[in-house]
CSV table of C-alpha atoms in Angstrom, one decimal:
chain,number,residue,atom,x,y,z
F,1,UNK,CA,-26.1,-12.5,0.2
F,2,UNK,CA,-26.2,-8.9,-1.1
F,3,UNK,CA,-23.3,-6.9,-0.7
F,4,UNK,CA,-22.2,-3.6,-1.3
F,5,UNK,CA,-18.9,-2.2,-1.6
F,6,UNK,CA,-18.2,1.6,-0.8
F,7,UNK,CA,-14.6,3.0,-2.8
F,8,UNK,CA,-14.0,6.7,-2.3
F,9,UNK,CA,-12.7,6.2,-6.6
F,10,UNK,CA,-13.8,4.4,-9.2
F,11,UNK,CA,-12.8,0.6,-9.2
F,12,UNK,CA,-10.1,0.5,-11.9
F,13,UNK,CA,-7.4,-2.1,-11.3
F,14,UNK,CA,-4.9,-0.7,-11.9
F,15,UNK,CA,-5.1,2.8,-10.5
F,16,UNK,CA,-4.2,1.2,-6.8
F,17,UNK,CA,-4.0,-1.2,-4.7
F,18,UNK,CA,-7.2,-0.4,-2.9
F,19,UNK,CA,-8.9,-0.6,-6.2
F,20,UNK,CA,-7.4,-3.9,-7.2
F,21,UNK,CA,-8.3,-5.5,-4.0
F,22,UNK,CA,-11.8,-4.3,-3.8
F,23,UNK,CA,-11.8,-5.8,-7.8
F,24,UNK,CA,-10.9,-9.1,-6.9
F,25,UNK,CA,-12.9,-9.5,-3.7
F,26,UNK,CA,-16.1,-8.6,-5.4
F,27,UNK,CA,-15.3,-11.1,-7.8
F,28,UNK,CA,-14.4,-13.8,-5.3
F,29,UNK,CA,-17.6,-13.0,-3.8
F,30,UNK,CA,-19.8,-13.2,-6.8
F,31,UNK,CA,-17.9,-16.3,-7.7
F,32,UNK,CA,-19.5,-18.0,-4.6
F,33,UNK,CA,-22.6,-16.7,-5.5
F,34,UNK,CA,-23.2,-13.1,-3.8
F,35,UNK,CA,-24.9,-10.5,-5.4
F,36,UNK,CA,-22.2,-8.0,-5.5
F,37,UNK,CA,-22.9,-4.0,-6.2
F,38,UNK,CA,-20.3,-0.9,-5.8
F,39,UNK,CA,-20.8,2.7,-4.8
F,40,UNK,CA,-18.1,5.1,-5.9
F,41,UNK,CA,-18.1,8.9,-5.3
F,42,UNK,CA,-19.3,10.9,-2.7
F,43,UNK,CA,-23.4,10.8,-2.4
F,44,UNK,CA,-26.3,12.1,0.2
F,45,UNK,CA,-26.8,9.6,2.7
F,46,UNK,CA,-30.6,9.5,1.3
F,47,UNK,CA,-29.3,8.6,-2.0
F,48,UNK,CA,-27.2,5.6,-0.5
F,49,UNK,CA,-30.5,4.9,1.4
F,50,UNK,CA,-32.5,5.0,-1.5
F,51,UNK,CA,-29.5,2.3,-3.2
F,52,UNK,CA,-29.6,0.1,0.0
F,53,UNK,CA,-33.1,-0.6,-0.5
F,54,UNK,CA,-33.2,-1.0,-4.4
F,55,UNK,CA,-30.6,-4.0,-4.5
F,56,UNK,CA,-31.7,-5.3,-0.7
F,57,UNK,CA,-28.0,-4.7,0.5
F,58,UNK,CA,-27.6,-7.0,3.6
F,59,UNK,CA,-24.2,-6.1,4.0
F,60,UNK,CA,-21.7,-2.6,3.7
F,61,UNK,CA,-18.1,-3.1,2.7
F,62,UNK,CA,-16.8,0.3,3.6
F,63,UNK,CA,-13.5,0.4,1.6
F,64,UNK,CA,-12.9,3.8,3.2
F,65,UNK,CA,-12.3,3.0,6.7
F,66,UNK,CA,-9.8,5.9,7.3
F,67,UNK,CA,-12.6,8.8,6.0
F,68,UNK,CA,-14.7,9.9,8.7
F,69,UNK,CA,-16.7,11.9,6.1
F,70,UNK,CA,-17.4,8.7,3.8
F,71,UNK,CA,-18.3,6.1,6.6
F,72,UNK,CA,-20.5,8.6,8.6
F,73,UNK,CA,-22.6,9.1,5.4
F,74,UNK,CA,-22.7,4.9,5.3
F,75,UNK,CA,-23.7,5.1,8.9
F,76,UNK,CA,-26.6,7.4,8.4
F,77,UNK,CA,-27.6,5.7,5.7
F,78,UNK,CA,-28.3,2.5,7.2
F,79,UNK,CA,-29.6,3.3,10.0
F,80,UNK,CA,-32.8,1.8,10.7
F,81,UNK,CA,-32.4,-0.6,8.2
F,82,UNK,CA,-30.7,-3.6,10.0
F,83,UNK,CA,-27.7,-3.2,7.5
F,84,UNK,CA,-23.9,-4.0,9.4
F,85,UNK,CA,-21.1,-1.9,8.1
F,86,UNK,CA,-17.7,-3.2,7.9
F,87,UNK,CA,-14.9,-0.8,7.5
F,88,UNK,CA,-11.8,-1.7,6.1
F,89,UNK,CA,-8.6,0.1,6.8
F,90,UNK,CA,-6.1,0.2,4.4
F,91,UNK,CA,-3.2,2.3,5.6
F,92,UNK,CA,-1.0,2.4,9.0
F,93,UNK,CA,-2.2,4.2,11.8
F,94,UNK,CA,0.4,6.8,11.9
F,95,UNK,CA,0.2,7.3,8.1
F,96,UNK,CA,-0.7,11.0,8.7
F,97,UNK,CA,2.3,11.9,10.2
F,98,UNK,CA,4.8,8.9,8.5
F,99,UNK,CA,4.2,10.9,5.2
F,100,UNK,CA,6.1,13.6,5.9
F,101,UNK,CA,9.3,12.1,7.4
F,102,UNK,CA,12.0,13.2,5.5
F,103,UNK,CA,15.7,14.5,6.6
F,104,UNK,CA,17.0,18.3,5.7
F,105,UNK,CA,19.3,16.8,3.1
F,106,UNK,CA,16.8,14.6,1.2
F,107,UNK,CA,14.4,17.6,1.2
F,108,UNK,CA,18.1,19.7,-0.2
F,109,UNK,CA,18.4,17.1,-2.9
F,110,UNK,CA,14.7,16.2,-3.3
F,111,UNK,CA,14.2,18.7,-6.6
F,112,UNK,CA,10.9,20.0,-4.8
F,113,UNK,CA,10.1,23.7,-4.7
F,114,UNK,CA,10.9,25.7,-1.9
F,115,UNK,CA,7.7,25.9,-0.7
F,116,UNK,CA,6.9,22.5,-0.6
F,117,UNK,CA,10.3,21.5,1.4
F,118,UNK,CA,9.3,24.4,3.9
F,119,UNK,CA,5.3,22.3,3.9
F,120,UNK,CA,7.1,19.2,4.8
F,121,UNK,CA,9.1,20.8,7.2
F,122,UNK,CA,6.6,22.3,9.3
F,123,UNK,CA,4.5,19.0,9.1
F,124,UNK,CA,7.7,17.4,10.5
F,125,UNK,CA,7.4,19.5,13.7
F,126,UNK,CA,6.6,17.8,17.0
F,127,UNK,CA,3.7,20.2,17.6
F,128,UNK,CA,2.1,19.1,14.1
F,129,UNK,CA,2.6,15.4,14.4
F,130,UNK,CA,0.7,15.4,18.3
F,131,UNK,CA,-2.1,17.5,16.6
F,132,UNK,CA,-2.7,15.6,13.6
F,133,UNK,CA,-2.4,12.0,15.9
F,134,UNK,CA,-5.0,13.4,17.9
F,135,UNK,CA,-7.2,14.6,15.4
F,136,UNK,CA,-7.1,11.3,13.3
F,137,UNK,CA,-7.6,9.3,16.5
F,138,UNK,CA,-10.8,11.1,17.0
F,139,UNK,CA,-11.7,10.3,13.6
F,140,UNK,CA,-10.9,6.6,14.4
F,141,UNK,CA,-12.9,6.3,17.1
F,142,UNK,CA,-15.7,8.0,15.7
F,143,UNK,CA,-15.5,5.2,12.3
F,144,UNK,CA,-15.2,2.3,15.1
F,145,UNK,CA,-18.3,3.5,17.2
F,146,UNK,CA,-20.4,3.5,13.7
F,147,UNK,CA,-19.1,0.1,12.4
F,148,UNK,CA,-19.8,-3.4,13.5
F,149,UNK,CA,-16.4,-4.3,12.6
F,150,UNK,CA,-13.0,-2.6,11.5
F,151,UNK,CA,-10.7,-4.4,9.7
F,152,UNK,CA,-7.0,-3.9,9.8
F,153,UNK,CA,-4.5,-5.7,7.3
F,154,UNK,CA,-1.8,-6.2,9.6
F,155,UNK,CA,-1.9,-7.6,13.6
F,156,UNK,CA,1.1,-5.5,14.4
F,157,UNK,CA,-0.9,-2.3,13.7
F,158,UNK,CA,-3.7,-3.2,16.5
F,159,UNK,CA,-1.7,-1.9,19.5
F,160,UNK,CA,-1.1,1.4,17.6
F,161,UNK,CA,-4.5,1.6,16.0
F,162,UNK,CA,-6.2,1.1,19.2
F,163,UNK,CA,-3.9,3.3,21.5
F,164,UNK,CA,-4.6,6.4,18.7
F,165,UNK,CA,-8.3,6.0,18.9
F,166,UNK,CA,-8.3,5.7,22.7
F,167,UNK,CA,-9.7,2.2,22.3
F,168,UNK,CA,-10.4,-0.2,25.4
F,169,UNK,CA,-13.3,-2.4,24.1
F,170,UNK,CA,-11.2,-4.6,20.9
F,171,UNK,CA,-14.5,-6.4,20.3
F,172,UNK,CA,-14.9,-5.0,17.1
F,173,UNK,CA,-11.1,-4.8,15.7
F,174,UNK,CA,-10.4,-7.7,13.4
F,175,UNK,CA,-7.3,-8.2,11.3
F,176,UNK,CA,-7.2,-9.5,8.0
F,177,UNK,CA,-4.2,-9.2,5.2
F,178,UNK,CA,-4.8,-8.6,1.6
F,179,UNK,CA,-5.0,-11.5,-0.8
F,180,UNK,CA,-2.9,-12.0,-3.6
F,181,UNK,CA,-4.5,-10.0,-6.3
F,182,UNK,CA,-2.7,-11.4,-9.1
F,183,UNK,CA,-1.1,-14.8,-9.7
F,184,UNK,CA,1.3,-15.8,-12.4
F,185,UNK,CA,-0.5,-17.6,-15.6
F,186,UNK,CA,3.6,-18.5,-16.7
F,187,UNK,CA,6.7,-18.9,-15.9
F,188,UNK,CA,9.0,-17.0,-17.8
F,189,UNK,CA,12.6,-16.1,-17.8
F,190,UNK,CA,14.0,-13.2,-15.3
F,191,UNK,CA,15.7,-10.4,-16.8
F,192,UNK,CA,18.3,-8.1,-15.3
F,193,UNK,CA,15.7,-6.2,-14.5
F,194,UNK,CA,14.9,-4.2,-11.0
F,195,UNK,CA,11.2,-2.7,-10.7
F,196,UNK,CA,9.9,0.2,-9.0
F,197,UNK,CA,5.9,0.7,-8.7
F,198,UNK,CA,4.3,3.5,-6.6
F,199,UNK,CA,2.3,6.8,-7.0
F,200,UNK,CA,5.3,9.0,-8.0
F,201,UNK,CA,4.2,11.6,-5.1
F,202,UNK,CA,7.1,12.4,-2.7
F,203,UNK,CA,5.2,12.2,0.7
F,204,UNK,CA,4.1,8.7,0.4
F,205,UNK,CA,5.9,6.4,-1.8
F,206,UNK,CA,9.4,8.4,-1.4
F,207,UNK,CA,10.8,7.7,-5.0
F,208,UNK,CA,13.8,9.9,-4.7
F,209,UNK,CA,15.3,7.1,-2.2
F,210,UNK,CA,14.9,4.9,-5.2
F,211,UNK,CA,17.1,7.4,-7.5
F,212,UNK,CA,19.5,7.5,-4.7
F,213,UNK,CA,19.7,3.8,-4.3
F,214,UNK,CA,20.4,3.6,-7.6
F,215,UNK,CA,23.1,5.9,-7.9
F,216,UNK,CA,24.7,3.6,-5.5
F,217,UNK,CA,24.6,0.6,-8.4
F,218,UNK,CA,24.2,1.1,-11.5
F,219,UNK,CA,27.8,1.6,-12.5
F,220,UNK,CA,28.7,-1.5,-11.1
F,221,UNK,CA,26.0,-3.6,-13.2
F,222,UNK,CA,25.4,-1.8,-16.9
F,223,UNK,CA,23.3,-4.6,-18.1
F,224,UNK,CA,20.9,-4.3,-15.6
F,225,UNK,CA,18.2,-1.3,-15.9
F,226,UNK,CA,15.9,0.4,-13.4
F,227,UNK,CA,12.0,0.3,-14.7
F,228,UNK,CA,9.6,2.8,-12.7
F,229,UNK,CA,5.9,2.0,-13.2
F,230,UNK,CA,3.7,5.0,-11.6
F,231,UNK,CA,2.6,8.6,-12.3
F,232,UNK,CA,2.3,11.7,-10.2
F,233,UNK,CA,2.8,14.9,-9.5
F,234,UNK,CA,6.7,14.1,-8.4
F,235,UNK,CA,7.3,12.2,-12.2
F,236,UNK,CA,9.3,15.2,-13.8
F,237,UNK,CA,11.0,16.4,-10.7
F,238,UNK,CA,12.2,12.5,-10.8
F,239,UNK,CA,13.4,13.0,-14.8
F,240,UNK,CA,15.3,16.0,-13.8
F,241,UNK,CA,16.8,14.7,-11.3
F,242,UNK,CA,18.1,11.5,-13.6
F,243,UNK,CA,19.5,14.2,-15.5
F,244,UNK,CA,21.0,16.2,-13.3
F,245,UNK,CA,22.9,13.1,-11.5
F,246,UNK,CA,23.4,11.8,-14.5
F,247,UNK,CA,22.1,8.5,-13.9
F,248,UNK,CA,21.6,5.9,-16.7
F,249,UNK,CA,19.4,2.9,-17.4
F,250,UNK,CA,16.1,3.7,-16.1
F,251,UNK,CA,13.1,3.8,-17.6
F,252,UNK,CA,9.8,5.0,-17.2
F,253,UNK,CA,6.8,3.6,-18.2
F,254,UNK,CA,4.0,5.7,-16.7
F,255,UNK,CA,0.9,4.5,-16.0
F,256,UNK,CA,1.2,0.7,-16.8
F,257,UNK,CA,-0.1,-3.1,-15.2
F,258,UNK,CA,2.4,-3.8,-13.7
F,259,UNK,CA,0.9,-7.7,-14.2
F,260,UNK,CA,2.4,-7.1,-17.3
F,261,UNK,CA,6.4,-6.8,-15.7
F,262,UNK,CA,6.6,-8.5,-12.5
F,263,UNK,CA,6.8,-11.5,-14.6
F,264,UNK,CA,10.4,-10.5,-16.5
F,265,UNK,CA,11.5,-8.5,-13.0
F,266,UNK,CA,14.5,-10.1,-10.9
F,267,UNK,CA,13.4,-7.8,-7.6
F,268,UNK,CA,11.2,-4.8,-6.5
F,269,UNK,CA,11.9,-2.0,-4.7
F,270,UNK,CA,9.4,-0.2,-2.4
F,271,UNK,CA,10.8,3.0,-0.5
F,272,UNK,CA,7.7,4.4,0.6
F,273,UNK,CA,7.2,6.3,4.4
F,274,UNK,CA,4.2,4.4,5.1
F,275,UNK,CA,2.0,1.6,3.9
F,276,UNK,CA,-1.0,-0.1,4.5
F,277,UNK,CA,-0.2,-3.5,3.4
F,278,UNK,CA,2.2,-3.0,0.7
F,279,UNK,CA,0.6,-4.7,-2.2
F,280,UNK,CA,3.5,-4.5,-4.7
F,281,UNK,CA,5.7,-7.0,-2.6
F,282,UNK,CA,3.1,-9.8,-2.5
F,283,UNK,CA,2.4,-9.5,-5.9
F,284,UNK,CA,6.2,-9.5,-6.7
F,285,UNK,CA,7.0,-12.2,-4.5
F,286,UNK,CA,4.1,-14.1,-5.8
F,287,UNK,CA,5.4,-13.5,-9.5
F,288,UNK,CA,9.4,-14.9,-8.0
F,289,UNK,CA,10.6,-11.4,-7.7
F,290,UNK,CA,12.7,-10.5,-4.8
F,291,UNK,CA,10.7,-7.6,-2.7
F,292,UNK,CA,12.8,-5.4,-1.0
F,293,UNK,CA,11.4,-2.3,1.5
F,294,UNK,CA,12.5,-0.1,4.5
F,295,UNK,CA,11.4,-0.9,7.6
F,296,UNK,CA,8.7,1.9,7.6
F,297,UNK,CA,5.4,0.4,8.3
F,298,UNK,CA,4.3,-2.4,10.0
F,299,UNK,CA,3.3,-5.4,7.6
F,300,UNK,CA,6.5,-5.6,5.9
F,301,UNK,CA,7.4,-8.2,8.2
F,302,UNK,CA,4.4,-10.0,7.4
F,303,UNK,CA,5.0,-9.5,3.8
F,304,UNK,CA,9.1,-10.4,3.5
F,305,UNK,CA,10.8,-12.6,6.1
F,306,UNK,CA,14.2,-10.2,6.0
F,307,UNK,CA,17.0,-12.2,4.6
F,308,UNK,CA,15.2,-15.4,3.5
F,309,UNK,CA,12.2,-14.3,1.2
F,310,UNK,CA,13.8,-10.6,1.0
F,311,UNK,CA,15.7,-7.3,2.2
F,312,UNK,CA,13.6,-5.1,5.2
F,313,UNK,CA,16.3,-2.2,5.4
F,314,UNK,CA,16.6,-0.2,8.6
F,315,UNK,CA,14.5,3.1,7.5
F,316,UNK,CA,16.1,4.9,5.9
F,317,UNK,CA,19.3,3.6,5.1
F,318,UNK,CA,20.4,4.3,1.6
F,319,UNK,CA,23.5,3.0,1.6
F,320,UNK,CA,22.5,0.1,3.8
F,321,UNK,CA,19.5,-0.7,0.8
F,322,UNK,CA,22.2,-0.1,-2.0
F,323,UNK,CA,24.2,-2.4,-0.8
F,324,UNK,CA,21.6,-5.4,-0.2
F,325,UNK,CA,20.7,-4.4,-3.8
F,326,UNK,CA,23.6,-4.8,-5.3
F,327,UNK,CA,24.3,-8.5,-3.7
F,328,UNK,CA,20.9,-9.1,-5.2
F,329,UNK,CA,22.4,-8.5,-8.8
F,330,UNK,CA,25.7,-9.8,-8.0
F,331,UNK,CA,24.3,-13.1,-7.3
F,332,UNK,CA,22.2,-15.2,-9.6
F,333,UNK,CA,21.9,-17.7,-7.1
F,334,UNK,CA,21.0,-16.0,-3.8
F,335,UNK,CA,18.3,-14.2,-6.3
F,336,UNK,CA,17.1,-17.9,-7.3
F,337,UNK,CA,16.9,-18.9,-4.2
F,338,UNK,CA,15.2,-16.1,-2.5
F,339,UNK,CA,12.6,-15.5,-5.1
F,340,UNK,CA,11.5,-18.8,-4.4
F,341,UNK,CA,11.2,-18.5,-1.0
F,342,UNK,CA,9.1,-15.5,-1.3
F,343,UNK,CA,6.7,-17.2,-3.3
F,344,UNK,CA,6.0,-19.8,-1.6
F,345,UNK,CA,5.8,-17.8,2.1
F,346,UNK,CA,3.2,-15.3,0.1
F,347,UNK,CA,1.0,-18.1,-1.2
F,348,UNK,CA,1.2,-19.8,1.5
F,349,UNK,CA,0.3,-16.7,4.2
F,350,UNK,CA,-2.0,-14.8,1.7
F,351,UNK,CA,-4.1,-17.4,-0.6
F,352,UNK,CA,-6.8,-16.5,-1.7
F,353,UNK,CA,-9.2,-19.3,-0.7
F,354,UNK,CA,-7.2,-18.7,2.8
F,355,UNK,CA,-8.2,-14.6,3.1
F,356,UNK,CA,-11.8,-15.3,1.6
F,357,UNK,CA,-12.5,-17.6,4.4
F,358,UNK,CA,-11.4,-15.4,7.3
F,359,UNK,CA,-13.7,-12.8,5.4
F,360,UNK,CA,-16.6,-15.2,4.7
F,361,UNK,CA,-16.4,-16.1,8.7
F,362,UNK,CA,-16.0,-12.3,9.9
F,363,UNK,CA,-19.5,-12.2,7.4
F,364,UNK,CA,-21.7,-15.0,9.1
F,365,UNK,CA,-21.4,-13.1,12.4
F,366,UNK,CA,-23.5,-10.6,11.3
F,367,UNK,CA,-26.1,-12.3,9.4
């Protein structure tokens, strides 16, 4: 089969999650024979035509799934040409307005500008968040009326998902998670180590919680240290603010694999507003890391089984995630013990062979 895989950025690895998956699917693929090609970028729909019939594509993999733009110019271009579309979806359904939820004194103590506290302000405004829900649930609907299937990474996101776009026909909703992208080649000893990896933009990934968090610990454990794997726009405002709170034993790294440090880290922190999938915690997990998160989007339940195979804290509890943190550190044991339990629930729920066949059946009912 020919396929063809549709990324709004260039497939890098280790820009992204989105990236990585789409990597190691198209390799997958082409491992079991497919003829695999990507599109990157945006193009004219005649130039995707023109690419559709060069490598015989039988099959889109829309990568883009939120992008009413991007999918509409898939659409066109395969129209007439027999050619099903599969879109995938990679974030939540309320993403759009889960970015911007932040309380007066985090924004205070955030180290943003004032105008950018007074632009996540406004976007926190009851009036903004019914205007942008309805506006991306028109764009939803629009993206499920033009593809022969929409995939979600999560089954708690359908009800939401489908309630947004003003949905009644499910036929075409299908939900499959993300494999594990990476898999340990050794085992090697854990260090007192506690990792942080995310786009360092404040909206999304909400690193200040992390700085905050570990204000809450690091005193109490010296010979432990905080590494933070990411760049973005909120990096420096992050080093000021280490400075100004005087907070010791982090580390950045920049823009890193973080293949490279899941192996030597004891847990991982995510404190993001809103995921997709959250990628980071079933690679961790996968790697015998503990994965900790709030309880801000929908397939961190899927992800971390809260108290066995990790910490879901009630959003957004600092205090609360401080202190399940520092039990973590405290105790070799419970770390032991819950690091093996997470890898075992994320191989066992997100396999590779596993994902691949729910994709490879979603595949054969369209050719």
């Amino acid at each position: 089969m020919n396929l063809l895989i549709y990324t709004r950025q260039e497939v890098i690895p280790s820009r992204g999650g989105i990236e990585r998956v789409a990597k190691t699917l198209a390799d997958a693929w082409a491992s079991e024979g497919h003829s695999v090609s990507f599109l990157c970028g945006d193009h004219p729909s005649a130039d995707v035509r023109q690419l559709l019939n060069d490598h015989q594509v039988q099959l889109i993999i829309n990568h883009e799934g939120n992008d009413l733009a991007r999918t509409q110019v898939l659409y066109e271009a395969a129209q007439g040409l027999s050619i099903p579309l599969i879109s995938l979806y990679h974030f939540s359904p309320t993403y759009s307005v889960d970015l911007f939820r932040a309380s007066w004194i985090d924004l205070f103590h955030s180290g943003l500008s004032w105008g950018s506290i007074l632009s996540v302000l406004m976007r926190n405004t009851s009036l903004y968040r019914r205007r942008q829900l309805r506006y991306f649930g028109h764009c939803n609907a629009q993206i499920y009326a033009m593809s022969d299937a929409v995939v979600l990474l999560s089954e708690r996101q359908c009800a939401a998902y489908l309630q947004l776009a003003g949905i009644t026909d499910a036929s075409r909703l299908h939900c499959i998670p993300n494999l594990l992208t990476l898999q340990p080649t050794d085992v090697q000893p854990k260090q007192k180590t506690v990792l942080y990896v995310a786009r360092l933009t404040f909206a999304e990934k909400r690193p200040d919680l992390m700085l905050q968090i570990w204000a809450h610990v690091y005193r109490q454990f010296p010979d432990w240290q905080l590494k933070v794997i990411g760049e973005g726009e909120y990096r420096k405002v992050m080093e000021r603010r280490v400075a100004t709170m005087g907070l010791e034993h982090i580390q950045f790294l920049g823009q890193v694999d973080a293949a490279n440090y899941y192996p030597e880290a004891s847990i991982v922190c995510m404190t993001s507003n809103s995921e997709g999938f959250g990628l980071v915690l079933s690679e961790a997990a996968a790697h015998q890391a503990v994965p900790m998160c709030f309880d801000s989007f929908e397939s961190a339940r899927d992800i971390i089984v809260d108290g066995e195979t990790g910490y879901i804290v009630p959003t957004f509890e600092v205090v609360r995630y401080a202190d399940r943190l520092a039990r973590l550190m405290r105790d070799e044991s419970l770390r032991k013990q819950m690091a093996t339990a997470a890898c075992l629930h994320v191989n066992e729920r997100f396999a590779p062979k596993q994902i691949l066949a729910r994709g490879n059946q979603l595949f054969s009912k369209f050719l």
